C-alpha positions as YAML, in Angstrom:
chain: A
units: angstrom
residues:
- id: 1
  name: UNK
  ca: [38.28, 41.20, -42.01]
- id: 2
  name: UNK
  ca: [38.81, 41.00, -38.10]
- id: 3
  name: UNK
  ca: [41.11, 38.29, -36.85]
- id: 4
  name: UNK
  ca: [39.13, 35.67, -34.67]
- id: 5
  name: UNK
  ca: [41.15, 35.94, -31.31]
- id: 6
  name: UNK
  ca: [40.97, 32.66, -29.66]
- id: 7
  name: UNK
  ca: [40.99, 33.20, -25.42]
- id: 8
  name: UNK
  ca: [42.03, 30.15, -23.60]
- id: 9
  name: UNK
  ca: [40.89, 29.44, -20.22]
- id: 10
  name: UNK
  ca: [43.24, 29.19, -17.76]
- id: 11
  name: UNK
  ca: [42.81, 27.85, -14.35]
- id: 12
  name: UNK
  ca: [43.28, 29.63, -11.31]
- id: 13
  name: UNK
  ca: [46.49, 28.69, -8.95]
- id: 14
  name: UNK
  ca: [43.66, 27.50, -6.25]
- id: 15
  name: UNK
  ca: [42.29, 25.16, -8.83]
- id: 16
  name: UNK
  ca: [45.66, 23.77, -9.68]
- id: 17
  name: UNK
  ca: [46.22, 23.39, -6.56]
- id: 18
  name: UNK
  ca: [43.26, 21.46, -6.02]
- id: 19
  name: UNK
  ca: [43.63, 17.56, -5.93]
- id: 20
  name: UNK
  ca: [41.23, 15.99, -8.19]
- id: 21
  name: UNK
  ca: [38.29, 13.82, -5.60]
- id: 22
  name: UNK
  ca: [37.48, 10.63, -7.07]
- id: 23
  name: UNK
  ca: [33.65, 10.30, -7.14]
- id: 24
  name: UNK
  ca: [33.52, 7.56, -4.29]
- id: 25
  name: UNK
  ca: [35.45, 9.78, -1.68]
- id: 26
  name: UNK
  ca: [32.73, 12.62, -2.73]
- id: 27
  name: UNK
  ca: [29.48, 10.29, -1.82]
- id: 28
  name: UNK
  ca: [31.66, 9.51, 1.32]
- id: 29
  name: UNK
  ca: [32.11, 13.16, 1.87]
- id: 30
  name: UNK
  ca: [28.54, 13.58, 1.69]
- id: 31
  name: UNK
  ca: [28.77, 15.84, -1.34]
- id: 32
  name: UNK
  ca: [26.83, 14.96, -4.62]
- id: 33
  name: UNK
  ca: [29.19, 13.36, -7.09]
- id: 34
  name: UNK
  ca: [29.36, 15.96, -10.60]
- id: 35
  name: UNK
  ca: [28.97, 13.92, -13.64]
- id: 36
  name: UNK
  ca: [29.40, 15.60, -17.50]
- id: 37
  name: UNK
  ca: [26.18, 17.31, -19.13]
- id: 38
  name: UNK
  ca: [23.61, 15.46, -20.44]
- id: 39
  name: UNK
  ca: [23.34, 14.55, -24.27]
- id: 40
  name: UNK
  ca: [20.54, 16.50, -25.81]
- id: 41
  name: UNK
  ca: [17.32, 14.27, -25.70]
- id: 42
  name: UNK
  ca: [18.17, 12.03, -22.78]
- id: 43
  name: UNK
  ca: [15.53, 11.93, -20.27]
- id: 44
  name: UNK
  ca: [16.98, 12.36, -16.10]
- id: 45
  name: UNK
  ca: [15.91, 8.55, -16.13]
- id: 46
  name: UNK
  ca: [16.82, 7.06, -18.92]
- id: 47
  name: UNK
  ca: [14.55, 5.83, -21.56]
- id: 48
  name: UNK
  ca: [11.85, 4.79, -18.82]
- id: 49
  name: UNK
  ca: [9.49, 7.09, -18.71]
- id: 50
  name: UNK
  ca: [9.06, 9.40, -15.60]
- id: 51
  name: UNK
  ca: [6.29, 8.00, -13.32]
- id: 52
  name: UNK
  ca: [6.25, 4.43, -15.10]
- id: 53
  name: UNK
  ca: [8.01, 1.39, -15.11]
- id: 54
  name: UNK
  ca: [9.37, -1.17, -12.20]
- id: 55
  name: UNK
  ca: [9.71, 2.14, -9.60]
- id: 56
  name: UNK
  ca: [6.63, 4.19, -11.08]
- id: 57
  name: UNK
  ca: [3.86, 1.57, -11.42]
- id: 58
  name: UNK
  ca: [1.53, 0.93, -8.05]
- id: 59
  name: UNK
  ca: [2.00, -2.95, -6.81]
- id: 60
  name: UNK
  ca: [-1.95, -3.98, -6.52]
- id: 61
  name: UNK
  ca: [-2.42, -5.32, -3.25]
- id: 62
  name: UNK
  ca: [-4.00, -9.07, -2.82]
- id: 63
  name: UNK
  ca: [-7.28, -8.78, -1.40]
- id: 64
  name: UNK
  ca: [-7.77, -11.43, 1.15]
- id: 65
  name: UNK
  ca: [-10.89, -13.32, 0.85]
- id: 66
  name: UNK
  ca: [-13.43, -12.35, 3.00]
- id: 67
  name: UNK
  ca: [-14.62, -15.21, 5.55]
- id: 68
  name: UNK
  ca: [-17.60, -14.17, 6.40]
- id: 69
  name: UNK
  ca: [-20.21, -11.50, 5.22]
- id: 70
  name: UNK
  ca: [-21.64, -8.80, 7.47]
- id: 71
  name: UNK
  ca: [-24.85, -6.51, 7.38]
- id: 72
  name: UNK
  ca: [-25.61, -3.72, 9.60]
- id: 73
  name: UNK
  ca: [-28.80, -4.36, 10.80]
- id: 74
  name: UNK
  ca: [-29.67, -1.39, 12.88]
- id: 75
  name: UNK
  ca: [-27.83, 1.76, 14.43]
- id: 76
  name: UNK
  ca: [-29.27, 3.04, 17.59]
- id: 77
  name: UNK
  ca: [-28.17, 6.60, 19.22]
- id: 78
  name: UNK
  ca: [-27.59, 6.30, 23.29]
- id: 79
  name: UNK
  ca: [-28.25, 9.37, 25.28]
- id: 80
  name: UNK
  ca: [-26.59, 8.97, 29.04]
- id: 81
  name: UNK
  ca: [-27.34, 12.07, 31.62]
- id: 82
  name: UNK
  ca: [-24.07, 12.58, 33.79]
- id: 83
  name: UNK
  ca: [-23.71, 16.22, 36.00]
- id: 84
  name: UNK
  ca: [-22.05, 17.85, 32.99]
- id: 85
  name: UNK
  ca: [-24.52, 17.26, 30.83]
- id: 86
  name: UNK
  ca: [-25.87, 14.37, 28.32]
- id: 87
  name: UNK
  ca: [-22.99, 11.93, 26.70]
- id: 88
  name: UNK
  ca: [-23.82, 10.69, 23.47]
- id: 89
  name: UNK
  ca: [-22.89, 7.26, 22.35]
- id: 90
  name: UNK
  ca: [-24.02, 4.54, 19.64]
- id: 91
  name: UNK
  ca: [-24.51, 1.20, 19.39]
- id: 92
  name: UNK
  ca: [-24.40, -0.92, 16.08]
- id: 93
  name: UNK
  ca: [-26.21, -4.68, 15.63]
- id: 94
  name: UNK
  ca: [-24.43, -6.27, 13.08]
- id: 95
  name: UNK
  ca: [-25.15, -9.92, 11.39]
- id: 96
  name: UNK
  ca: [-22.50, -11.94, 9.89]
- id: 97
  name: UNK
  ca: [-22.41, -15.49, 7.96]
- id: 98
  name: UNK
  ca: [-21.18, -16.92, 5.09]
- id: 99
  name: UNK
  ca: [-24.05, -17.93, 3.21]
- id: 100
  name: UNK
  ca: [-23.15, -21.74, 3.84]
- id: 101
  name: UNK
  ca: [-24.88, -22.61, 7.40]
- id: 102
  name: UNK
  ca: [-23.09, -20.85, 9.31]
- id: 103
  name: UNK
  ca: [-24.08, -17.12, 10.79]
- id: 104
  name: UNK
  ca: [-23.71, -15.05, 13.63]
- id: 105
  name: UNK
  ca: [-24.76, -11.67, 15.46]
- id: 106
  name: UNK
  ca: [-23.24, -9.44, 17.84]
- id: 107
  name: UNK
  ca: [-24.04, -5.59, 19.37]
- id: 108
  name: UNK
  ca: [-21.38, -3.48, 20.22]
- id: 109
  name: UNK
  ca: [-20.90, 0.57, 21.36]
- id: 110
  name: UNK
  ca: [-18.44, 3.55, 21.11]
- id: 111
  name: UNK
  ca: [-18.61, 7.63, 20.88]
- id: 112
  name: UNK
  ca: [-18.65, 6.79, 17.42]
- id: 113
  name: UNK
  ca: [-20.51, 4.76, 14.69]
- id: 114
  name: UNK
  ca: [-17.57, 2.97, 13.00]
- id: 115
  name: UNK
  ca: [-15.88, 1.78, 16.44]
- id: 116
  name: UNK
  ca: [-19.38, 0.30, 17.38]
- id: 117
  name: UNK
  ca: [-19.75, -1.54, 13.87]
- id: 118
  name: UNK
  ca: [-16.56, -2.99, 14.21]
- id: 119
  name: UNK
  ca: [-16.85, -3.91, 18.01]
- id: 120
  name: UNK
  ca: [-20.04, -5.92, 17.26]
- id: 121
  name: UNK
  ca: [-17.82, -7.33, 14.15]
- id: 122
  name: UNK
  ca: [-15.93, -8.77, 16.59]
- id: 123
  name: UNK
  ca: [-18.75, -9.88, 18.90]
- id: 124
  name: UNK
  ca: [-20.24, -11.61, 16.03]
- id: 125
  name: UNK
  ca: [-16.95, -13.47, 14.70]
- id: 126
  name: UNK
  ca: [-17.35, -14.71, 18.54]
- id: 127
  name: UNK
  ca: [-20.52, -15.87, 18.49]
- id: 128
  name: UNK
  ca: [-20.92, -17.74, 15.41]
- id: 129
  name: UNK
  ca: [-23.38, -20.50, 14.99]
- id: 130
  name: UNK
  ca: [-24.37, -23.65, 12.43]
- id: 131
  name: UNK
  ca: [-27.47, -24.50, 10.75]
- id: 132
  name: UNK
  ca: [-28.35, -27.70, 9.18]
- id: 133
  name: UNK
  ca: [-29.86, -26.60, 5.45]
- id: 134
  name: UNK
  ca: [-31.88, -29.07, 3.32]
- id: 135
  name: UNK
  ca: [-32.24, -29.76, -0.24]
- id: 136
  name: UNK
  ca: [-33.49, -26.87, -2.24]
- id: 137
  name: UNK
  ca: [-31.94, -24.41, -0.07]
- id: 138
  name: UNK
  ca: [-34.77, -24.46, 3.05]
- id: 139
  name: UNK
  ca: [-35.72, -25.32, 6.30]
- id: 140
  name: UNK
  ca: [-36.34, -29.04, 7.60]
- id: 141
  name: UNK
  ca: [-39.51, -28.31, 9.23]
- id: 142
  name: UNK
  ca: [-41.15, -25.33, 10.34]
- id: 143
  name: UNK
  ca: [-40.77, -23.91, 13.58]
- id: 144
  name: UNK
  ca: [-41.97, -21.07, 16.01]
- id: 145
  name: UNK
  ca: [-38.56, -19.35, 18.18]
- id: 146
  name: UNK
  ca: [-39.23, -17.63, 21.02]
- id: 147
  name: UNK
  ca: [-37.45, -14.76, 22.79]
- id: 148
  name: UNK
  ca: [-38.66, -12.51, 25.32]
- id: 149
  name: UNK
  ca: [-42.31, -11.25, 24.06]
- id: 150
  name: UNK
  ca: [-40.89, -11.70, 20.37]
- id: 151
  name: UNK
  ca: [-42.18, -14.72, 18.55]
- id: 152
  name: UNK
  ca: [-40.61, -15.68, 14.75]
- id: 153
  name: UNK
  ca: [-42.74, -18.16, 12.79]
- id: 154
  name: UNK
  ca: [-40.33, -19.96, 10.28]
- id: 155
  name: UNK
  ca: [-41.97, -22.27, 7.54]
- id: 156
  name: UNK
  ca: [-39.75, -23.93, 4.88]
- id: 157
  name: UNK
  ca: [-40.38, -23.21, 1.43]
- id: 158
  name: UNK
  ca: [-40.29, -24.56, -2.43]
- id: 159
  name: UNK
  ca: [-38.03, -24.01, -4.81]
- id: 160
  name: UNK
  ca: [-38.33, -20.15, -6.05]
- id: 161
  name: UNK
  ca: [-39.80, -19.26, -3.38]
- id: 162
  name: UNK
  ca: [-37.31, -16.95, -2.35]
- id: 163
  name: UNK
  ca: [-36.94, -15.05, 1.67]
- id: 164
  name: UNK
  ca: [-40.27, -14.15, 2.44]
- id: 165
  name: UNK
  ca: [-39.12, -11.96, 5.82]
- id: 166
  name: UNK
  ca: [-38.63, -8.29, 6.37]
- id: 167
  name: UNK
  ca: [-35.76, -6.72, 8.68]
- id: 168
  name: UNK
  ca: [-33.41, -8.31, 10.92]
- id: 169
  name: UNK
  ca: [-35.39, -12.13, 10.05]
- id: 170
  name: UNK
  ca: [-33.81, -11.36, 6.15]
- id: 171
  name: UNK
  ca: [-30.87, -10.26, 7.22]
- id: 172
  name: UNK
  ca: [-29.80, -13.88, 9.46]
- id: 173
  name: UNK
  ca: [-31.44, -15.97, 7.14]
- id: 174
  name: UNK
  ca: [-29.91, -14.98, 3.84]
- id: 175
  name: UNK
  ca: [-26.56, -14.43, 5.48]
- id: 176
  name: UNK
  ca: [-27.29, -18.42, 6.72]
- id: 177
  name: UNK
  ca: [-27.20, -19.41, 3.51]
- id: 178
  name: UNK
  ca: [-31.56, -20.12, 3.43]
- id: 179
  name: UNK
  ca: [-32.85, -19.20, -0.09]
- id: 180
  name: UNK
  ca: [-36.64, -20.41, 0.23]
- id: 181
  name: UNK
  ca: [-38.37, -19.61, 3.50]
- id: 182
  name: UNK
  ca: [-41.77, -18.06, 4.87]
- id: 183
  name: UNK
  ca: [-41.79, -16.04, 8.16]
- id: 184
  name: UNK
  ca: [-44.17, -14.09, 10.44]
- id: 185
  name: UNK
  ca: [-42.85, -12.03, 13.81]
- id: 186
  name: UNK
  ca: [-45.35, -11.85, 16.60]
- id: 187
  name: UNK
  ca: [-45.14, -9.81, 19.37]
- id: 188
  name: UNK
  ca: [-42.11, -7.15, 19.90]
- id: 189
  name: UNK
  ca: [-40.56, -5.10, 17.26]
- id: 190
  name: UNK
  ca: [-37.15, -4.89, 18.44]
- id: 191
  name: UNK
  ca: [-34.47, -5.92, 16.10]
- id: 192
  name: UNK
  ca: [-32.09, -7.35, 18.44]
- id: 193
  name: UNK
  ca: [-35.57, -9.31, 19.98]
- id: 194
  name: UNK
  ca: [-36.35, -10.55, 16.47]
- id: 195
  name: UNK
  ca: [-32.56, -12.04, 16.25]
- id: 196
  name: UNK
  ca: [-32.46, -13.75, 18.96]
- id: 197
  name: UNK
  ca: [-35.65, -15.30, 18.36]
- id: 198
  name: UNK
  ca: [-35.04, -16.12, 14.78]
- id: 199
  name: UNK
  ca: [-31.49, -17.68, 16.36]
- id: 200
  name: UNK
  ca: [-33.68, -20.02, 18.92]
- id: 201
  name: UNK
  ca: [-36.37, -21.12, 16.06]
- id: 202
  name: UNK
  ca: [-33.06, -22.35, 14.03]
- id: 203
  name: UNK
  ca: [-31.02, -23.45, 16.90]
- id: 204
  name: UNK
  ca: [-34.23, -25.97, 17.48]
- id: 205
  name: UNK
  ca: [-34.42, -27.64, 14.19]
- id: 206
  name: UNK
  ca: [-33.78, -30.85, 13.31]
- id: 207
  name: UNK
  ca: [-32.21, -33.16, 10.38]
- id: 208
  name: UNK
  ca: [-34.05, -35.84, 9.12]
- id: 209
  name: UNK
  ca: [-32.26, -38.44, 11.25]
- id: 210
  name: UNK
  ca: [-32.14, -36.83, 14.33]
- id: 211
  name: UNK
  ca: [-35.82, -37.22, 13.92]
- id: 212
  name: UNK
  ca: [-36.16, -40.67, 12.79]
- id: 213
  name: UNK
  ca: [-34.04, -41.55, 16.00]
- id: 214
  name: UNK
  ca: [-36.56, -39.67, 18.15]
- id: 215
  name: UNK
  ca: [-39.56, -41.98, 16.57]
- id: 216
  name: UNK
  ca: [-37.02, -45.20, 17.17]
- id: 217
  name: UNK
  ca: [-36.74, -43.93, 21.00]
- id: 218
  name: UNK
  ca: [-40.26, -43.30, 21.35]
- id: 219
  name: UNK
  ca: [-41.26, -45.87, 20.00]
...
């Protein structure tokens, strides 16, 4: 049989030479500290699995409750003729509220279609108005608003009624918070026309006592 001939490594005189580097002098160094080879099995990480855990897992962010709630009501394209040639712009109309009295409206432009919904956002969160809403989720009385050549009859409604309105007149009243309500527009078609006339008829309404101290007065 052969005789097993054992060879022993032996170092080199540069290696003996070498002074053995602690492993905080190498991280100050910049170099990458050299630990021993892994045991057969372990994971880079440990036992936490790659991708999961404290470092892996995605933090949900909290979503901030929304103060009011918006609706795009219309989207218009705007076609300006300059000496170069025609510049194209849009502008949004956009109705906000939060479904407990209180609304608002607001236009706004840009070159493109989400700057102009979120300038009239703004607009809107500036121009915010109250309404007065009665038992059962309806009007007081009924009432005609005027704006322009654009006429909105309101009329209140029992309960189960539900919105009886089309378009922008929907839009404001169910953002308003109105559940129960009858409505006719006379007159012009424009959506920003209908608003504003919808805003007058509920701007004008009254409570119950601001009536009854009316009669006292008049009377």
């Amino acid at each position: 049989m052969a005789e097993e001939v054992k060879v022993e490594a032996t170092a080199t005189p540069a290696e003996k030479a070498a002074p053995e580097v602690a492993p905080k002098e190498q991280q100050a160094r910049g170099e990458r500290p050299q630990h021993g080879p892994r045991p057969q099995g372990q994971r880079p990480h440990g036992d936490r699995p790659h991708g999961k855990g404290p470092r892996g897992e995605r933090r949900p962010r909290p979503e901030e409750p929304k103060e009011y709630e918006e609706t795009v009501v219309e989207i218009n394209r705007i076609a300006k003729t300059v000496k170069g040639g025609r510049r194209m712009r849009f502008s949004a109309l956009v109705v906000i509220g939060n479904k407990k009295g209180k609304y608002g409206f607001g236009t706004g432009k840009a070159a493109e279609v989400p700057d102009a919904i979120k300038k009239a956002l703004e607009a809107a969160k500036r121009n915010t108005f109250e309404l007065h809403i009665v038992k059962g989720g309806t009007l007081a009385h009924e009432i005609i608003g005027k704006f322009g050549a654009c006429e909105v009859f309101l009329k209140s409604a029992p309960e189960g009624t539900g919105i009886i309105a089309g378009g922008p007149v929907r839009a404001i009243l169910e953002l308003a918070g109105i559940r129960n309500v009858t409505s006719k527009v006379y007159g012009s078609r424009a959506p920003i026309n209908i608003i504003r006339a919808t805003h007058n008829g509920l701007s004008n309404l009254k409570s119950y006592k601001q009536v009854q101290a009316l009669r006292a007065k008049a009377e």
